[in-house]
Short mmCIF file of C-alpha atoms in Angstrom, two decimals:
data_model
loop_
_atom_site.label_atom_id
_atom_site.label_comp_id
_atom_site.label_asym_id
_atom_site.label_seq_id
_atom_site.Cartn_x
_atom_site.Cartn_y
_atom_site.Cartn_z
CA MET A 1 -8.96 -21.53 52.94
CA HIS A 2 -9.59 -25.24 53.31
CA ILE A 3 -13.17 -26.12 54.27
CA GLY A 4 -14.09 -29.47 55.75
CA ILE A 5 -17.62 -30.85 55.45
CA CYS A 6 -18.44 -33.68 57.81
CA ALA A 7 -21.57 -35.76 57.18
CA GLY A 8 -23.14 -38.48 59.26
CA GLY A 9 -21.52 -41.50 57.61
CA PRO A 10 -20.23 -44.39 59.70
CA ARG A 11 -18.18 -43.43 62.73
CA GLN A 12 -15.14 -45.34 61.48
CA GLU A 13 -14.75 -42.81 58.67
CA ILE A 14 -14.01 -40.05 61.14
CA SER A 15 -10.57 -39.59 62.66
CA LYS A 16 -8.62 -37.06 64.67
CA GLU A 17 -6.36 -36.64 61.64
CA MET A 18 -9.03 -34.87 59.61
CA GLN A 19 -7.93 -31.36 58.73
CA ALA A 20 -9.60 -28.12 57.70
CA ASP A 21 -9.52 -24.41 58.54
CA TYR A 22 -13.30 -24.16 58.79
CA TRP A 23 -15.72 -26.97 59.59
CA ILE A 24 -19.26 -27.37 58.31
CA ALA A 25 -21.23 -30.22 59.83
CA ALA A 26 -24.01 -31.73 57.75
CA ASP A 27 -26.60 -32.69 60.33
CA SER A 28 -25.42 -35.61 62.51
CA GLY A 29 -21.89 -35.11 61.19
CA ALA A 30 -21.79 -32.61 64.09
CA LEU A 31 -21.81 -35.55 66.51
CA HIS A 32 -18.80 -37.04 64.74
CA LEU A 33 -16.89 -33.77 64.92
CA PHE A 34 -17.59 -33.24 68.63
CA GLU A 35 -16.48 -36.84 69.28
CA VAL A 36 -13.02 -36.22 67.85
CA GLY A 37 -12.73 -32.85 69.57
CA ILE A 38 -13.54 -30.58 66.65
CA GLU A 39 -16.09 -27.81 67.21
CA PRO A 40 -17.96 -27.17 63.97
CA ASP A 41 -18.07 -23.57 62.76
CA CYS A 42 -21.45 -24.21 61.22
CA ILE A 43 -24.08 -26.91 61.48
CA ILE A 44 -26.55 -27.44 58.66
CA GLY A 45 -29.58 -29.62 59.19
CA ASP A 46 -32.45 -30.05 61.58
CA MET A 47 -30.42 -32.45 63.76
CA ASP A 48 -33.51 -34.55 64.32
CA SER A 49 -31.36 -37.41 65.53
CA ILE A 50 -30.33 -35.54 68.71
CA SER A 51 -32.32 -34.54 71.75
CA ASP A 52 -33.91 -31.11 72.12
CA LEU A 53 -31.78 -30.51 75.20
CA ALA A 54 -28.53 -31.08 73.34
CA LYS A 55 -29.86 -28.92 70.53
CA VAL A 56 -30.52 -26.02 72.87
CA GLU A 57 -27.09 -26.44 74.44
CA TRP A 58 -25.42 -26.42 71.06
CA ALA A 59 -27.50 -23.49 69.86
CA THR A 60 -26.20 -21.52 72.83
CA ARG A 61 -22.60 -22.44 72.22
CA LEU A 62 -22.83 -22.15 68.47
CA SER A 63 -25.50 -19.51 68.09
CA ARG A 64 -23.95 -18.15 64.92
CA ALA A 65 -23.90 -21.56 63.40
CA ILE A 66 -27.09 -23.53 63.39
CA VAL A 67 -29.00 -23.47 60.15
CA LEU A 68 -32.33 -25.21 59.92
CA PRO A 69 -33.20 -25.85 56.31
CA ALA A 70 -36.84 -25.45 55.40
CA GLU A 71 -36.22 -26.34 51.78
CA LYS A 72 -36.60 -30.10 51.62
CA ASP A 73 -35.60 -30.38 47.97
CA GLU A 74 -31.95 -30.08 48.94
CA THR A 75 -30.04 -32.50 51.12
CA ASP A 76 -27.97 -31.31 54.06
CA THR A 77 -24.82 -32.18 52.11
CA GLN A 78 -25.97 -30.04 49.17
CA LEU A 79 -26.65 -27.13 51.54
CA ALA A 80 -23.23 -27.66 53.11
CA LEU A 81 -21.58 -27.54 49.68
CA GLU A 82 -23.47 -24.34 48.90
CA LYS A 83 -22.37 -22.78 52.20
CA ALA A 84 -18.77 -23.82 51.47
CA VAL A 85 -18.50 -22.31 48.00
CA GLN A 86 -19.93 -18.98 49.22
CA GLN A 87 -16.69 -18.54 51.15
CA GLU A 88 -14.57 -18.94 48.02
CA PRO A 89 -12.19 -21.54 49.47
CA GLU A 90 -9.26 -23.09 47.61
CA ARG A 91 -10.24 -26.55 48.75
CA VAL A 92 -13.28 -28.42 50.10
CA THR A 93 -12.91 -31.89 51.64
CA LEU A 94 -15.92 -34.09 52.42
CA TYR A 95 -15.73 -36.64 55.23
CA GLY A 96 -18.28 -39.17 56.43
CA VAL A 97 -19.99 -39.70 53.08
CA THR A 98 -18.60 -42.94 51.66
CA GLY A 99 -19.83 -45.76 53.86
CA GLY A 100 -23.16 -46.83 55.22
CA ARG A 101 -25.93 -46.04 52.79
CA LEU A 102 -24.55 -46.38 49.28
CA ASP A 103 -27.45 -44.34 47.86
CA HIS A 104 -26.15 -41.39 49.89
CA TYR A 105 -22.61 -42.04 48.66
CA GLN A 106 -23.81 -42.19 45.04
CA ALA A 107 -25.81 -38.97 45.49
CA VAL A 108 -22.77 -37.20 46.94
CA LEU A 109 -20.63 -38.30 43.99
CA HIS A 110 -23.19 -36.68 41.68
CA ASP A 111 -23.33 -33.51 43.76
CA VAL A 112 -19.57 -33.11 44.08
CA ALA A 113 -19.07 -33.74 40.34
CA ALA A 114 -21.64 -31.01 39.62
CA TYR A 115 -19.99 -28.54 42.02
CA GLN A 116 -16.53 -29.31 40.60
CA GLN A 117 -17.78 -28.41 37.12
CA ARG A 118 -19.54 -25.28 38.35
CA TYR A 119 -16.55 -24.09 40.44
CA PRO A 120 -13.46 -25.27 38.53
CA THR A 121 -11.02 -23.20 40.61
CA ILE A 122 -12.00 -24.92 43.87
CA GLN A 123 -10.54 -28.37 44.54
CA PHE A 124 -13.22 -30.69 45.86
CA GLU A 125 -12.31 -34.06 47.33
CA ILE A 126 -14.02 -36.91 49.16
CA THR A 127 -11.88 -38.66 51.74
CA ASN A 128 -11.99 -41.57 54.14
CA ALA A 129 -9.30 -43.64 55.89
CA THR A 130 -8.21 -45.48 52.76
CA ASN A 131 -9.48 -43.48 49.80
CA ARG A 132 -9.39 -40.01 48.27
CA LEU A 133 -11.66 -39.13 45.34
CA ARG A 134 -11.55 -36.16 42.98
CA PHE A 135 -13.28 -35.20 39.75
CA LEU A 136 -10.68 -33.85 37.36
CA LEU A 137 -11.53 -31.48 34.53
CA PRO A 138 -9.75 -31.24 31.14
CA GLY A 139 -6.18 -29.95 31.28
CA THR A 140 -3.18 -31.15 33.24
CA THR A 141 -3.28 -32.10 36.93
CA ILE A 142 -0.20 -33.01 38.96
CA LEU A 143 -0.83 -35.70 41.57
CA GLN A 144 1.62 -36.07 44.46
CA GLN A 145 2.85 -39.48 45.54
CA ASP A 146 1.79 -40.00 49.14
CA SER A 147 0.40 -42.70 51.37
CA TYR A 148 -2.30 -43.55 48.84
CA THR A 149 -0.48 -46.21 46.82
CA TYR A 150 -2.94 -46.81 44.02
CA CYS A 151 -4.40 -44.37 41.54
CA SER A 152 -7.38 -45.28 39.37
CA PHE A 153 -9.19 -43.36 36.65
CA PHE A 154 -12.78 -43.68 35.46
CA SER A 155 -14.90 -41.79 32.96
CA TRP A 156 -17.73 -39.90 34.63
CA HIS A 157 -20.82 -39.41 32.47
CA GLN A 158 -18.82 -38.89 29.29
CA GLN A 159 -15.68 -40.42 27.83
CA VAL A 160 -12.31 -39.06 28.89
CA LYS A 161 -10.45 -38.39 25.63
CA GLY A 162 -6.86 -37.54 24.78
CA LEU A 163 -5.60 -39.09 28.01
CA THR A 164 -1.89 -38.99 28.75
CA LEU A 165 -0.45 -40.35 32.00
CA GLU A 166 3.19 -39.52 32.77
CA GLY A 167 5.23 -40.66 35.75
CA PHE A 168 2.97 -43.67 36.32
CA LYS A 169 3.78 -47.38 36.39
CA TYR A 170 1.45 -47.82 33.40
CA PRO A 171 1.84 -44.68 31.27
CA VAL A 172 -0.45 -44.05 28.32
CA THR A 173 -0.51 -41.47 25.53
CA ALA A 174 -3.55 -40.01 23.79
CA ASP A 175 -5.78 -42.81 25.03
CA THR A 176 -9.51 -42.91 25.81
CA ILE A 177 -11.30 -44.17 28.93
CA ALA A 178 -14.39 -45.94 27.63
CA MET A 179 -17.58 -45.40 29.62
CA GLN A 180 -17.86 -48.97 30.89
CA SER A 181 -14.13 -49.45 31.38
CA SER A 182 -12.39 -50.53 34.55
CA ARG A 183 -9.11 -50.82 32.62
CA PHE A 184 -7.47 -47.81 34.30
CA THR A 185 -7.67 -49.26 37.83
CA SER A 186 -4.72 -49.63 40.22
CA ASN A 187 -2.06 -47.57 38.51
CA GLU A 188 0.80 -46.21 40.68
CA ILE A 189 2.81 -42.99 40.73
CA LEU A 190 6.49 -43.96 40.26
CA LYS A 191 8.36 -41.03 41.84
CA ASP A 192 7.28 -37.80 43.54
CA THR A 193 4.53 -36.86 41.15
CA GLY A 194 2.47 -38.18 38.28
CA SER A 195 0.72 -36.02 35.74
CA ILE A 196 -2.61 -36.64 34.08
CA THR A 197 -3.62 -34.69 30.98
CA PHE A 198 -6.79 -35.01 28.96
CA SER A 199 -8.70 -32.91 26.45
CA SER A 200 -12.36 -33.65 27.20
CA GLY A 201 -14.65 -35.40 29.68
CA ILE A 202 -14.65 -35.64 33.47
CA CYS A 203 -12.25 -38.05 35.14
CA LEU A 204 -13.20 -39.62 38.46
CA THR A 205 -9.83 -40.20 40.12
CA ILE A 206 -9.66 -42.53 43.12
CA GLN A 207 -6.46 -42.82 45.13
CA SER A 208 -6.51 -45.79 47.50
CA ARG A 209 -4.42 -47.80 49.86
CA GLU A 210 -4.91 -51.21 51.39
CA GLU A 211 -6.61 -51.22 54.75
CA SER A 212 -4.37 -51.73 57.72
CA GLY A 213 -6.78 -54.40 58.90
CA ASP A 214 -10.46 -54.93 59.46
CA MET B 1 -29.66 -71.29 39.81
CA HIS B 2 -28.45 -68.52 42.09
CA ILE B 3 -24.69 -67.96 42.00
CA GLY B 4 -22.88 -66.08 44.75
CA ILE B 5 -19.56 -64.37 44.09
CA CYS B 6 -17.58 -63.44 47.16
CA ALA B 7 -14.66 -61.04 46.82
CA GLY B 8 -12.10 -59.96 49.39
CA GLY B 9 -13.80 -56.79 50.63
CA PRO B 10 -13.89 -55.93 54.32
CA ARG B 11 -14.80 -58.77 56.65
CA GLN B 12 -17.83 -56.88 58.00
CA GLU B 13 -19.52 -57.23 54.61
CA ILE B 14 -19.67 -60.99 54.98
CA SER B 15 -22.36 -62.70 57.02
CA LYS B 16 -23.76 -66.15 57.63
CA GLU B 17 -26.99 -64.93 56.04
CA MET B 18 -25.47 -64.79 52.57
CA GLN B 19 -27.27 -67.15 50.24
CA ALA B 20 -26.49 -68.89 46.96
CA ASP B 21 -26.75 -72.32 45.34
CA TYR B 22 -23.20 -72.21 44.00
CA TRP B 23 -20.31 -70.17 45.39
CA ILE B 24 -17.46 -68.63 43.43
CA ALA B 25 -14.72 -67.05 45.53
CA ALA B 26 -12.71 -64.25 43.94
CA ASP B 27 -9.27 -64.73 45.44
CA SER B 28 -9.19 -63.89 49.17
CA GLY B 29 -13.00 -63.94 49.19
CA ALA B 30 -12.38 -67.66 49.80
CA LEU B 31 -11.11 -66.80 53.28
CA HIS B 32 -14.34 -64.92 54.01
CA LEU B 33 -16.46 -67.86 52.86
CA PHE B 34 -14.54 -70.42 54.93
CA GLU B 35 -14.86 -68.10 57.95
CA VAL B 36 -18.66 -68.18 57.80
CA GLY B 37 -18.73 -71.91 57.12
CA ILE B 38 -19.33 -71.85 53.38
CA GLU B 39 -17.12 -74.03 51.19
CA PRO B 40 -16.65 -72.36 47.82
CA ASP B 41 -17.44 -74.46 44.76
CA CYS B 42 -14.80 -72.61 42.82
CA ILE B 43 -11.92 -70.29 43.69
CA ILE B 44 -10.58 -67.87 41.10
CA GLY B 45 -7.31 -66.08 41.71
CA ASP B 46 -3.74 -66.82 42.62
CA MET B 47 -4.50 -66.50 46.35
CA ASP B 48 -1.18 -64.78 46.90
CA SER B 49 -2.38 -63.56 50.27
CA ILE B 50 -2.42 -67.05 51.77
CA SER B 51 0.39 -69.47 52.61
CA ASP B 52 1.54 -72.19 50.22
CA LEU B 53 0.61 -74.78 52.81
CA ALA B 54 -2.98 -73.61 53.01
CA LYS B 55 -3.06 -73.43 49.25
CA VAL B 56 -1.98 -77.06 48.93
CA GLU B 57 -4.53 -78.10 51.53
CA TRP B 58 -7.30 -76.27 49.72
CA ALA B 59 -6.19 -77.59 46.37
CA THR B 60 -6.56 -81.11 47.75
CA ARG B 61 -10.00 -80.45 49.17
CA LEU B 62 -11.17 -78.41 46.24
CA SER B 63 -9.16 -79.91 43.43
CA ARG B 64 -11.92 -79.28 40.91
CA ALA B 65 -12.09 -75.71 41.91
CA ILE B 66 -8.90 -73.72 41.91
CA VAL B 67 -8.30 -71.58 38.87
CA LEU B 68 -5.08 -69.65 38.56
CA PRO B 69 -5.51 -66.87 36.08
CA ALA B 70 -2.53 -66.18 33.86
CA GLU B 71 -4.30 -63.35 32.03
CA LYS B 72 -3.51 -60.26 34.06
CA ASP B 73 -5.70 -57.95 32.00
CA GLU B 74 -8.77 -59.24 33.82
CA THR B 75 -9.43 -58.90 37.52
CA ASP B 76 -10.44 -61.86 39.64
CA THR B 77 -13.95 -60.40 39.90
CA GLN B 78 -14.22 -60.17 36.11
CA LEU B 79 -13.10 -63.81 35.80
CA ALA B 80 -15.63 -64.77 38.49
CA LEU B 81 -18.41 -63.00 36.57
CA GLU B 82 -17.36 -64.82 33.40
CA LYS B 83 -17.37 -68.16 35.21
CA ALA B 84 -20.82 -67.36 36.62
CA VAL B 85 -22.52 -66.50 33.32
CA GLN B 86 -21.19 -69.67 31.68
CA GLN B 87 -23.54 -71.60 33.96
CA GLU B 88 -26.58 -69.68 32.73
CA PRO B 89 -27.92 -68.80 36.19
CA GLU B 90 -31.09 -66.82 36.85
CA ARG B 91 -29.32 -64.65 39.39
CA VAL B 92 -25.80 -63.61 40.39
CA THR B 93 -25.14 -61.85 43.69
CA LEU B 94 -21.81 -60.21 44.48
CA TYR B 95 -20.63 -59.92 48.09
CA GLY B 96 -17.52 -58.32 49.54
CA VAL B 97 -17.08 -55.66 46.87
CA THR B 98 -18.48 -52.43 48.29
CA GLY B 99 -16.18 -51.38 51.12
CA GLY B 100 -12.48 -50.93 51.52
CA ARG B 101 -10.90 -49.75 48.31
CA LEU B 102 -13.40 -47.53 46.52
CA ASP B 103 -11.50 -47.93 43.23
CA HIS B 104 -12.33 -51.64 43.36
CA TYR B 105 -15.98 -50.83 44.16
CA GLN B 106 -16.15 -48.38 41.25
CA ALA B 107 -14.55 -50.94 38.91
CA VAL B 108 -17.05 -53.61 39.98
CA LEU B 109 -19.96 -51.21 39.31
CA HIS B 110 -18.65 -50.77 35.77
CA ASP B 111 -18.16 -54.51 35.29
CA VAL B 112 -21.58 -55.48 36.64
CA ALA B 113 -23.31 -52.81 34.53
CA ALA B 114 -21.54 -54.19 31.46
CA TYR B 115 -22.50 -57.80 32.28
CA GLN B 116 -26.11 -56.78 32.97
CA GLN B 117 -26.33 -55.24 29.51
CA ARG B 118 -24.67 -58.22 27.87
CA TYR B 119 -26.82 -60.79 29.72
CA PRO B 120 -30.22 -59.10 30.20
CA THR B 121 -31.98 -62.32 31.29
CA ILE B 122 -29.67 -62.79 34.30
CA GLN B 123 -30.35 -60.66 37.37
CA PHE B 124 -27.09 -59.28 38.75
CA GLU B 125 -26.97 -57.62 42.15
CA ILE B 126 -24.36 -56.25 44.55
CA THR B 127 -25.20 -56.70 48.21
CA ASN B 128 -23.86 -55.85 51.65
CA ALA B 129 -25.43 -55.60 55.10
CA THR B 130 -27.35 -52.39 54.38
CA ASN B 131 -27.50 -52.04 50.60
CA ARG B 132 -28.57 -53.88 47.45
CA LEU B 133 -27.64 -52.51 44.02
CA ARG B 134 -28.98 -53.46 40.59
CA PHE B 135 -28.67 -52.04 37.09
CA LEU B 136 -32.11 -52.00 35.51
CA LEU B 137 -32.64 -52.06 31.75
CA PRO B 138 -35.56 -50.44 29.85
CA GLY B 139 -38.97 -51.98 30.47
CA THR B 140 -40.88 -52.60 33.68
CA THR B 141 -39.33 -54.05 36.84
CA ILE B 142 -41.31 -54.96 39.94
CA LEU B 143 -39.46 -54.32 43.20
CA GLN B 144 -40.62 -56.07 46.36
CA GLN B 145 -40.94 -54.18 49.62
CA ASP B 146 -38.59 -55.81 52.11
CA SER B 147 -36.14 -54.84 54.84
CA TYR B 148 -34.46 -52.30 52.57
CA THR B 149 -36.55 -49.24 53.39
CA TYR B 150 -35.21 -46.76 50.84
CA CYS B 151 -35.07 -47.02 47.10
CA SER B 152 -32.97 -44.62 45.01
CA PHE B 153 -32.54 -44.27 41.27
CA PHE B 154 -29.61 -42.85 39.31
CA SER B 155 -28.79 -42.56 35.63
CA TRP B 156 -25.83 -44.69 34.67
CA HIS B 157 -23.81 -43.39 31.70
CA GLN B 158 -26.87 -42.14 29.85
CA GLN B 159 -30.11 -40.45 30.86
CA VAL B 160 -33.00 -42.59 32.04
CA LYS B 161 -35.98 -41.40 29.98
CA GLY B 162 -39.72 -42.01 30.15
CA LEU B 163 -39.51 -42.88 33.85
CA THR B 164 -42.69 -43.88 35.66
CA LEU B 165 -42.68 -44.95 39.31
CA GLU B 166 -45.86 -46.52 40.67
CA GLY B 167 -46.52 -47.68 44.23
CA PHE B 168 -43.84 -45.36 45.61
CA LYS B 169 -44.09 -42.57 48.19
CA TYR B 170 -42.96 -40.14 45.48
CA PRO B 171 -44.52 -41.37 42.21
CA VAL B 172 -43.54 -39.81 38.89
CA THR B 173 -44.83 -40.15 35.35
CA ALA B 174 -42.84 -39.87 32.13
CA ASP B 175 -39.96 -38.15 33.89
CA THR B 176 -36.21 -38.05 33.16
CA ILE B 177 -33.29 -38.71 35.49
CA ALA B 178 -30.66 -36.15 34.50
CA MET B 179 -27.07 -37.37 34.43
CA GLN B 180 -25.90 -35.29 37.38
CA SER B 181 -29.09 -35.67 39.38
CA SER B 182 -29.42 -36.94 42.91
CA ARG B 183 -33.13 -35.97 42.90
CA PHE B 184 -34.41 -39.56 42.90
CA THR B 185 -32.75 -40.51 46.19
CA SER B 186 -34.57 -42.03 49.19
CA ASN B 187 -37.90 -42.99 47.69
CA GLU B 188 -39.92 -45.70 49.46
CA ILE B 189 -42.18 -48.53 48.30
CA LEU B 190 -45.63 -47.95 49.86
CA LYS B 191 -47.16 -51.44 49.91
CA ASP B 192 -45.97 -54.87 48.79
CA THR B 193 -44.41 -53.82 45.53
CA GLY B 194 -43.36 -50.80 43.54
CA SER B 195 -42.94 -50.76 39.79
CA ILE B 196 -40.40 -48.85 37.77
CA THR B 197 -40.83 -48.41 34.04
CA PHE B 198 -38.58 -46.52 31.64
CA SER B 199 -38.00 -46.43 27.91
CA SER B 200 -34.25 -45.83 27.55
CA GLY B 201 -31.03 -45.65 29.55
CA ILE B 202 -29.62 -47.75 32.39
CA CYS B 203 -30.92 -47.15 35.89
CA LEU B 204 -28.64 -47.79 38.86
CA THR B 205 -31.09 -48.75 41.60
CA ILE B 206 -29.87 -48.75 45.20
CA GLN B 207 -32.05 -50.15 47.97
CA SER B 208 -30.77 -49.20 51.42
CA ARG B 209 -31.60 -49.30 55.08
CA GLU B 210 -30.16 -47.45 58.03
CA GLU B 211 -27.39 -49.24 59.82
CA SER B 212 -28.33 -50.92 63.05
CA GLY B 213 -25.35 -49.17 64.62
CA ASP B 214 -21.71 -48.54 64.00
#
């Protein structure tokens, strides 16, 4: 199963092309989903940004779905991640988390990295119109060439060691991504796939394309 | 002196309210500056996104200013940072680097963190309409209360230890920011100033406000 989590990030991050088998809305992310015609399977959050009337209407339509967290130590996105992993999906994609408040974006990066380490068999990714982010764990990962032209690699919290990139414009063998390094930015997959292998560390992988216009 | 660096990030990051005593444009950031009526003092980059005619015109107007980097190992933003620190400014603010391609944003975070460590007496910051980011070094920093309502703290590459926050809604004493932690998100300065003190590590500090609308 592929679970989509939609948070309340800027409206321009949300599109009709978003895909998932099961949708979890993190608070006002529900508004985004309804706007593009997707009915969330579950809403997490107190939805304090919407009127009581709308809340009652939604509660009727989605009675199985509304969760009101009492525990304030966890963010709605953290609760959404927890709800997602309980269903043992193959894949979890987060939408609506990259723009707007960059403190929220930074917090989500931390949370997703932590979940990726805790649940290595689930593929977590953060997506918007021009970017897709994943935290890769040691081993070999095959990346498909697709509409995201560029592929960049960063160390996350510890050095990535024993790095080998094959099938890329700039291949490397047994290299290290230093903690402060932006040297592995803007690589490109040459043919159908590129493979990344490393022996230790966590690799933040960002696939990007140029914007069509702003 | 306060130096502004403007990169080619999305147009919506650029506003007439941007301030600096001396402007360095990183490549197509020059277009952004001209658009809001600011003439860059220096342009770094090969400006391959603009026509030769415009380039010649600009070269005439700004003959002192155009730098064409031959060294491809460094990005235009890295060259702009280097140019900035040579002038021994008190403060360097980067604009146009947070949206669009998140690999570029991530790379700039790494670069600015590295420059902040190398030049501790210069205050580096990354700014857009709703966020201001700084990398704080050990010691005490006073943060002013202003239009950025929220103040969040993250460890950057190593734990922040001996953390004391005073004058904040959620004060702490001698605490630690764990590497994967998003626990120190969305704090608020209570009165005119808040002070942050820590003994080791690098603290990514993000001040944010809600968007006025999207």
